[in-house]
PDB file of C-alpha atoms in Angstrom:
ATOM      1  CA  UNK P  50     129.268 -10.282 115.246  1.00  0.00           C
ATOM      2  CA  UNK P  51     127.546 -13.132 115.920  1.00  0.00           C
ATOM      3  CA  UNK P  52     124.912 -14.260 113.579  1.00  0.00           C
ATOM      4  CA  UNK P  53     122.261 -16.039 115.670  1.00  0.00           C
ATOM      5  CA  UNK P  54     122.362 -12.653 117.952  1.00  0.00           C
ATOM      6  CA  UNK P  55     121.882 -10.405 115.007  1.00  0.00           C
ATOM      7  CA  UNK P  56     119.223 -13.081 113.701  1.00  0.00           C
ATOM      8  CA  UNK P  57     117.407 -12.230 116.934  1.00  0.00           C
ATOM      9  CA  UNK P  58     117.911  -8.718 116.867  1.00  0.00           C
ATOM     10  CA  UNK P  59     116.119  -8.886 113.302  1.00  0.00           C
ATOM     11  CA  UNK P  60     113.373 -10.943 114.636  1.00  0.00           C
ATOM     12  CA  UNK P  61     112.515  -8.534 117.560  1.00  0.00           C
ATOM     13  CA  UNK P  62     112.488  -5.659 115.278  1.00  0.00           C
ATOM     14  CA  UNK P  63     109.436  -7.186 113.660  1.00  0.00           C
ATOM     15  CA  UNK P  64     107.480  -7.956 116.696  1.00  0.00           C
ATOM     16  CA  UNK P  65     106.650  -5.971 119.447  1.00  0.00           C
ATOM     17  CA  UNK P  66     110.152  -4.757 120.749  1.00  0.00           C
ATOM     18  CA  UNK P  67     110.472  -1.144 119.872  1.00  0.00           C
ATOM     19  CA  UNK P  68     113.144   0.232 116.491  1.00  0.00           C
ATOM     20  CA  UNK P  69     115.082   1.726 118.656  1.00  0.00           C
ATOM     21  CA  UNK P  70     115.761  -1.172 121.064  1.00  0.00           C
ATOM     22  CA  UNK P  71     116.777  -3.377 118.263  1.00  0.00           C
ATOM     23  CA  UNK P  72     118.534  -1.123 116.905  1.00  0.00           C
ATOM     24  CA  UNK P  73     120.734   0.078 119.697  1.00  0.00           C
ATOM     25  CA  UNK P  74     121.611  -3.863 120.154  1.00  0.00           C
ATOM     26  CA  UNK P  75     122.387  -4.166 116.395  1.00  0.00           C
ATOM     27  CA  UNK P  76     124.501  -1.123 116.968  1.00  0.00           C
ATOM     28  CA  UNK P  77     126.405  -2.984 119.833  1.00  0.00           C
ATOM     29  CA  UNK P  78     126.719  -6.480 117.630  1.00  0.00           C
ATOM     30  CA  UNK P  79     128.082  -4.070 114.811  1.00  0.00           C
ATOM     31  CA  UNK P  80     130.781  -2.063 116.777  1.00  0.00           C
ATOM     32  CA  UNK P  81     131.452  -3.452 120.203  1.00  0.00           C
ATOM     33  CA  UNK P  82     133.688  -6.160 118.450  1.00  0.00           C
ATOM     34  CA  UNK P  83     137.294  -5.286 117.281  1.00  0.00           C
ATOM     35  CA  UNK P  84     136.749  -8.089 114.900  1.00  0.00           C
ATOM     36  CA  UNK P  85     133.462  -6.739 112.918  1.00  0.00           C
ATOM     37  CA  UNK P  86     133.801  -6.432 109.184  1.00  0.00           C
ATOM     38  CA  UNK P  87     133.189  -2.909 109.587  1.00  0.00           C
ATOM     39  CA  UNK P  88     135.824  -2.298 112.245  1.00  0.00           C
ATOM     40  CA  UNK P  89     138.023  -4.502 110.011  1.00  0.00           C
ATOM     41  CA  UNK P  90     137.455  -2.430 107.062  1.00  0.00           C
ATOM     42  CA  UNK P  91     137.553   1.226 109.037  1.00  0.00           C
ATOM     43  CA  UNK P  92     141.270   0.071 110.609  1.00  0.00           C
ATOM     44  CA  UNK P  93     142.247  -1.283 106.992  1.00  0.00           C
ATOM     45  CA  UNK P  94     140.905   2.111 105.529  1.00  0.00           C
ATOM     46  CA  UNK P  95     143.437   3.977 107.936  1.00  0.00           C
ATOM     47  CA  UNK P  96     145.936   2.151 107.323  1.00  0.00           C
ATOM     48  CA  UNK P  97     145.671   2.794 103.495  1.00  0.00           C
ATOM     49  CA  UNK P  98     145.474   6.431 104.186  1.00  0.00           C
ATOM     50  CA  UNK P  99     148.499   6.779 105.999  1.00  0.00           C
ATOM     51  CA  UNK P 100     150.681   4.632 103.365  1.00  0.00           C
ATOM     52  CA  UNK P 101     149.115   7.067 100.683  1.00  0.00           C
ATOM     53  CA  UNK P 102     149.893  10.027 102.192  1.00  0.00           C
ATOM     54  CA  UNK P 103     153.263   8.781 103.078  1.00  0.00           C
ATOM     55  CA  UNK P 104     154.691   7.348 100.025  1.00  0.00           C
ATOM     56  CA  UNK P 105     152.714  10.092  97.894  1.00  0.00           C
ATOM     57  CA  UNK P 106     154.373  12.561  99.931  1.00  0.00           C
ATOM     58  CA  UNK P 107     157.687  11.487  98.934  1.00  0.00           C
ATOM     59  CA  UNK P 108     156.799  11.552  95.341  1.00  0.00           C
ATOM     60  CA  UNK P 109     155.960  14.876  95.222  1.00  0.00           C
ATOM     61  CA  UNK P 110     158.420  16.282  97.566  1.00  0.00           C
ATOM     62  CA  UNK P 111     161.291  14.310  95.101  1.00  0.00           C
ATOM     63  CA  UNK P 112     160.064  16.044  91.953  1.00  0.00           C
ATOM     64  CA  UNK P 113     159.360  19.195  93.035  1.00  0.00           C
ATOM     65  CA  UNK P 114     163.043  19.392  94.188  1.00  0.00           C
ATOM     66  CA  UNK P 115     165.034  16.817  91.603  1.00  0.00           C
ATOM     67  CA  UNK P 116     166.199  17.533  88.021  1.00  0.00           C
ATOM     68  CA  UNK P 117     166.311  21.498  89.622  1.00  0.00           C
ATOM     69  CA  UNK P 118     162.532  21.948  89.396  1.00  0.00           C
ATOM     70  CA  UNK P 119     162.371  20.865  85.677  1.00  0.00           C
ATOM     71  CA  UNK P 120     159.525  18.337  86.531  1.00  0.00           C
ATOM     72  CA  UNK P 121     157.749  20.183  89.023  1.00  0.00           C
ATOM     73  CA  UNK P 122     154.249  19.158  86.897  1.00  0.00           C
ATOM     74  CA  UNK P 123     154.849  15.618  87.884  1.00  0.00           C
ATOM     75  CA  UNK P 124     154.630  17.150  91.736  1.00  0.00           C
ATOM     76  CA  UNK P 125     151.518  18.563  90.760  1.00  0.00           C
ATOM     77  CA  UNK P 126     149.872  15.196  88.766  1.00  0.00           C
ATOM     78  CA  UNK P 127     150.701  13.444  92.345  1.00  0.00           C
ATOM     79  CA  UNK P 128     149.541  15.956  94.794  1.00  0.00           C
ATOM     80  CA  UNK P 129     146.118  16.495  92.668  1.00  0.00           C
ATOM     81  CA  UNK P 130     145.635  12.051  93.035  1.00  0.00           C
ATOM     82  CA  UNK P 131     146.796  12.399  96.760  1.00  0.00           C
ATOM     83  CA  UNK P 132     143.541  14.879  96.783  1.00  0.00           C
ATOM     84  CA  UNK P 133     141.395  12.453  95.195  1.00  0.00           C
ATOM     85  CA  UNK P 134     142.542   9.381  96.914  1.00  0.00           C
ATOM     86  CA  UNK P 135     142.304  11.413 100.205  1.00  0.00           C
ATOM     87  CA  UNK P 136     138.597  12.495  99.693  1.00  0.00           C
ATOM     88  CA  UNK P 137     137.650   8.790  98.506  1.00  0.00           C
ATOM     89  CA  UNK P 138     138.527   7.651 101.509  1.00  0.00           C
ATOM     90  CA  UNK P 139     136.745  10.435 103.497  1.00  0.00           C
ATOM     91  CA  UNK P 140     134.114   9.295 101.823  1.00  0.00           C
ATOM     92  CA  UNK P 141     134.232   5.730 102.212  1.00  0.00           C
ATOM     93  CA  UNK P 142     135.049   6.124 106.089  1.00  0.00           C
ATOM     94  CA  UNK P 143     131.525   8.414 106.382  1.00  0.00           C
ATOM     95  CA  UNK P 144     129.365   5.171 104.942  1.00  0.00           C
ATOM     96  CA  UNK P 145     131.380   2.974 107.485  1.00  0.00           C
ATOM     97  CA  UNK P 146     130.464   5.319 110.359  1.00  0.00           C
ATOM     98  CA  UNK P 147     126.844   5.291 109.080  1.00  0.00           C
ATOM     99  CA  UNK P 148     126.763   2.046 108.697  1.00  0.00           C
ATOM    100  CA  UNK P 149     127.255   1.702 112.773  1.00  0.00           C
ATOM    101  CA  UNK P 150     124.557   4.355 113.384  1.00  0.00           C
ATOM    102  CA  UNK P 151     121.970   2.904 116.267  1.00  0.00           C
ATOM    103  CA  UNK P 152     118.912   4.552 114.934  1.00  0.00           C
ATOM    104  CA  UNK P 153     118.858   3.469 111.262  1.00  0.00           C
ATOM    105  CA  UNK P 154     116.705   0.761 109.682  1.00  0.00           C
ATOM    106  CA  UNK P 155     118.546  -2.466 109.651  1.00  0.00           C
ATOM    107  CA  UNK P 156     116.704  -3.803 105.996  1.00  0.00           C
ATOM    108  CA  UNK P 157     115.882  -0.842 104.366  1.00  0.00           C
ATOM    109  CA  UNK P 158     119.222   1.148 105.385  1.00  0.00           C
ATOM    110  CA  UNK P 159     122.147  -1.461 106.138  1.00  0.00           C
ATOM    111  CA  UNK P 160     121.322  -3.200 102.286  1.00  0.00           C
ATOM    112  CA  UNK P 161     121.675   0.089 100.538  1.00  0.00           C
ATOM    113  CA  UNK P 162     125.042   1.134 102.751  1.00  0.00           C
ATOM    114  CA  UNK P 163     126.303  -1.802 101.592  1.00  0.00           C
ATOM    115  CA  UNK P 164     125.484  -1.946  98.377  1.00  0.00           C
ATOM    116  CA  UNK P 165     127.137   1.630  98.166  1.00  0.00           C
ATOM    117  CA  UNK P 166     130.305   0.575  99.458  1.00  0.00           C
ATOM    118  CA  UNK P 167     130.373  -1.995  96.975  1.00  0.00           C
ATOM    119  CA  UNK P 168     130.289   0.852  94.518  1.00  0.00           C
ATOM    120  CA  UNK P 169     133.091   2.570  96.306  1.00  0.00           C
ATOM    121  CA  UNK P 170     135.322  -0.783  96.336  1.00  0.00           C
ATOM    122  CA  UNK P 171     134.754  -1.296  92.356  1.00  0.00           C
ATOM    123  CA  UNK P 172     135.233   2.269  91.821  1.00  0.00           C
ATOM    124  CA  UNK P 173     138.511   2.214  94.025  1.00  0.00           C
ATOM    125  CA  UNK P 174     139.985  -1.004  91.920  1.00  0.00           C
ATOM    126  CA  UNK P 175     139.503   0.208  88.783  1.00  0.00           C
ATOM    127  CA  UNK P 176     141.261   3.858  89.219  1.00  0.00           C
ATOM    128  CA  UNK P 177     143.705   2.259  91.513  1.00  0.00           C
ATOM    129  CA  UNK P 178     144.537  -0.396  88.162  1.00  0.00           C
ATOM    130  CA  UNK P 179     144.037   2.241  85.354  1.00  0.00           C
ATOM    131  CA  UNK P 180     145.602   4.488  87.206  1.00  0.00           C
ATOM    132  CA  UNK P 181     149.036   2.901  85.973  1.00  0.00           C
ATOM    133  CA  UNK P 182     149.071   3.435  82.225  1.00  0.00           C
ATOM    134  CA  UNK P 183     147.736   6.991  82.598  1.00  0.00           C
ATOM    135  CA  UNK P 184     150.426   7.859  84.426  1.00  0.00           C
ATOM    136  CA  UNK P 185     153.075   6.056  82.783  1.00  0.00           C
ATOM    137  CA  UNK P 186     151.771   8.073  79.323  1.00  0.00           C
ATOM    138  CA  UNK P 187     152.138  11.126  81.468  1.00  0.00           C
ATOM    139  CA  UNK P 188     155.311  10.643  82.912  1.00  0.00           C
ATOM    140  CA  UNK P 189     156.574   9.641  79.068  1.00  0.00           C
ATOM    141  CA  UNK P 190     155.215  12.795  77.842  1.00  0.00           C
ATOM    142  CA  UNK P 191     156.857  15.265  80.483  1.00  0.00           C
ATOM    143  CA  UNK P 192     160.213  13.245  80.225  1.00  0.00           C
ATOM    144  CA  UNK P 193     159.889  13.774  76.141  1.00  0.00           C
ATOM    145  CA  UNK P 194     159.439  17.663  76.420  1.00  0.00           C
ATOM    146  CA  UNK P 195     161.615  18.030  79.617  1.00  0.00           C
ATOM    147  CA  UNK P 196     164.537  15.935  79.426  1.00  0.00           C
ATOM    148  CA  UNK P 197     165.783  16.356  75.536  1.00  0.00           C
ATOM    149  CA  UNK P 198     168.821  15.141  74.349  1.00  0.00           C
ATOM    150  CA  UNK P 199     171.223  15.868  77.238  1.00  0.00           C
ATOM    151  CA  UNK P 200     169.891  12.294  78.472  1.00  0.00           C
ATOM    152  CA  UNK P 201     171.316   9.106  77.568  1.00  0.00           C
ATOM    153  CA  UNK P 202     170.096   7.180  74.421  1.00  0.00           C
ATOM    154  CA  UNK P 203     167.158   5.651  75.752  1.00  0.00           C
ATOM    155  CA  UNK P 204     163.428   4.955  74.377  1.00  0.00           C
ATOM    156  CA  UNK P 205     162.170   6.123  77.391  1.00  0.00           C
ATOM    157  CA  UNK P 206     163.619   9.744  76.586  1.00  0.00           C
ATOM    158  CA  UNK P 207     163.919  12.196  73.510  1.00  0.00           C
ATOM    159  CA  UNK P 208     166.970  11.482  71.592  1.00  0.00           C
ATOM    160  CA  UNK P 209     168.040  11.905  68.452  1.00  0.00           C
ATOM    161  CA  UNK P 210     168.268   8.250  68.410  1.00  0.00           C
ATOM    162  CA  UNK P 211     164.586   7.544  68.399  1.00  0.00           C
ATOM    163  CA  UNK P 212     161.540   8.541  67.122  1.00  0.00           C
ATOM    164  CA  UNK P 213     158.571  10.117  69.247  1.00  0.00           C
ATOM    165  CA  UNK P 214     156.337   7.136  68.406  1.00  0.00           C
ATOM    166  CA  UNK P 215     159.073   5.348  69.414  1.00  0.00           C
ATOM    167  CA  UNK P 216     159.294   6.732  72.518  1.00  0.00           C
ATOM    168  CA  UNK P 217     155.493   6.417  72.951  1.00  0.00           C
ATOM    169  CA  UNK P 218     155.399   2.819  72.438  1.00  0.00           C
ATOM    170  CA  UNK P 219     157.982   2.121  74.806  1.00  0.00           C
ATOM    171  CA  UNK P 220     155.929   3.200  77.338  1.00  0.00           C
ATOM    172  CA  UNK P 221     152.823   2.015  76.522  1.00  0.00           C
ATOM    173  CA  UNK P 222     154.698  -1.531  76.131  1.00  0.00           C
ATOM    174  CA  UNK P 223     155.767  -0.878  80.083  1.00  0.00           C
ATOM    175  CA  UNK P 224     152.365   0.253  81.133  1.00  0.00           C
ATOM    176  CA  UNK P 225     150.681  -2.761  79.789  1.00  0.00           C
ATOM    177  CA  UNK P 226     153.412  -5.202  81.385  1.00  0.00           C
ATOM    178  CA  UNK P 227     152.951  -3.823  84.476  1.00  0.00           C
ATOM    179  CA  UNK P 228     149.360  -2.972  84.519  1.00  0.00           C
ATOM    180  CA  UNK P 229     148.267  -6.325  83.489  1.00  0.00           C
ATOM    181  CA  UNK P 230     149.705  -8.490  86.747  1.00  0.00           C
ATOM    182  CA  UNK P 231     149.063  -5.251  89.054  1.00  0.00           C
ATOM    183  CA  UNK P 232     145.358  -5.728  88.123  1.00  0.00           C
ATOM    184  CA  UNK P 233     145.056  -8.998  89.489  1.00  0.00           C
ATOM    185  CA  UNK P 234     147.201  -8.350  92.306  1.00  0.00           C
ATOM    186  CA  UNK P 235     145.214  -5.074  93.075  1.00  0.00           C
ATOM    187  CA  UNK P 236     141.958  -7.406  92.530  1.00  0.00           C
ATOM    188  CA  UNK P 237     143.750  -9.414  95.395  1.00  0.00           C
ATOM    189  CA  UNK P 238     144.283  -6.937  97.592  1.00  0.00           C
ATOM    190  CA  UNK P 239     140.979  -4.949  97.254  1.00  0.00           C
ATOM    191  CA  UNK P 240     139.314  -8.223  97.920  1.00  0.00           C
ATOM    192  CA  UNK P 241     141.153  -8.772 101.056  1.00  0.00           C
ATOM    193  CA  UNK P 242     140.929  -5.644 102.641  1.00  0.00           C
ATOM    194  CA  UNK P 243     137.029  -5.069 101.630  1.00  0.00           C
ATOM    195  CA  UNK P 244     135.842  -7.668  99.256  1.00  0.00           C
ATOM    196  CA  UNK P 245     135.642 -10.573 101.651  1.00  0.00           C
ATOM    197  CA  UNK P 246     133.618  -8.212 104.920  1.00  0.00           C
ATOM    198  CA  UNK P 247     131.270  -6.726 102.385  1.00  0.00           C
ATOM    199  CA  UNK P 248     130.355 -10.399 101.605  1.00  0.00           C
ATOM    200  CA  UNK P 249     130.069 -11.274 104.981  1.00  0.00           C
ATOM    201  CA  UNK P 250     127.296  -8.873 105.943  1.00  0.00           C
ATOM    202  CA  UNK P 251     125.746  -9.578 102.290  1.00  0.00           C
ATOM    203  CA  UNK P 252     125.650 -13.400 103.727  1.00  0.00           C
ATOM    204  CA  UNK P 253     124.496 -12.059 106.953  1.00  0.00           C
ATOM    205  CA  UNK P 254     121.573  -9.987 105.667  1.00  0.00           C
ATOM    206  CA  UNK P 255     120.597 -12.552 103.278  1.00  0.00           C
ATOM    207  CA  UNK P 256     120.232 -15.242 106.435  1.00  0.00           C
ATOM    208  CA  UNK P 257     118.170 -12.953 108.145  1.00  0.00           C
ATOM    209  CA  UNK P 258     115.734 -12.313 105.718  1.00  0.00           C
ATOM    210  CA  UNK P 259     115.508 -15.541 104.781  1.00  0.00           C
ATOM    211  CA  UNK P 260     114.520 -16.445 108.364  1.00  0.00           C
TER     212      UNK P 260
END
């Protein structure tokens, strides 16, 4: 997306050139280049969805089949998480498609859509990070109920060698050890996939407004 061309389209919309013509020009600027911010975010979204379905699908199948079906609850929880994230990806992809709309007002609509996209990305960062301790506590609880006594003496499982609060504390500590560094990694990851492209769009809009 060339900044000078985008500015020119914006200026045309403020003069005698019809609104629809300017919007069609903007549409071309936003979509014709494979390196445009929106195009990059859409590709990243498709890649993430593919990885999500592949990895979560493997976990779901594993827990349905392993341990003679004792831990099928884990599969159902992961299936629910997969559905929720797939719905999130659908909503984000729909928003990105709307941002390429040729008949939309540049200032009033695109700025609102960028703001909404920012909220989606913050929600994604929050959900992706805090899902880890929630899942760890859930797994600890399931293992405590479904894997008693016949398991090795380990603080991760129900065993006469450890009290219930020791099992809980073990899973809490493990979740914190993993969640804290994962937050910073996830923050960088989300910024790399979406944040920097949103910042680029915001910068273009601010420069057009200033001119």
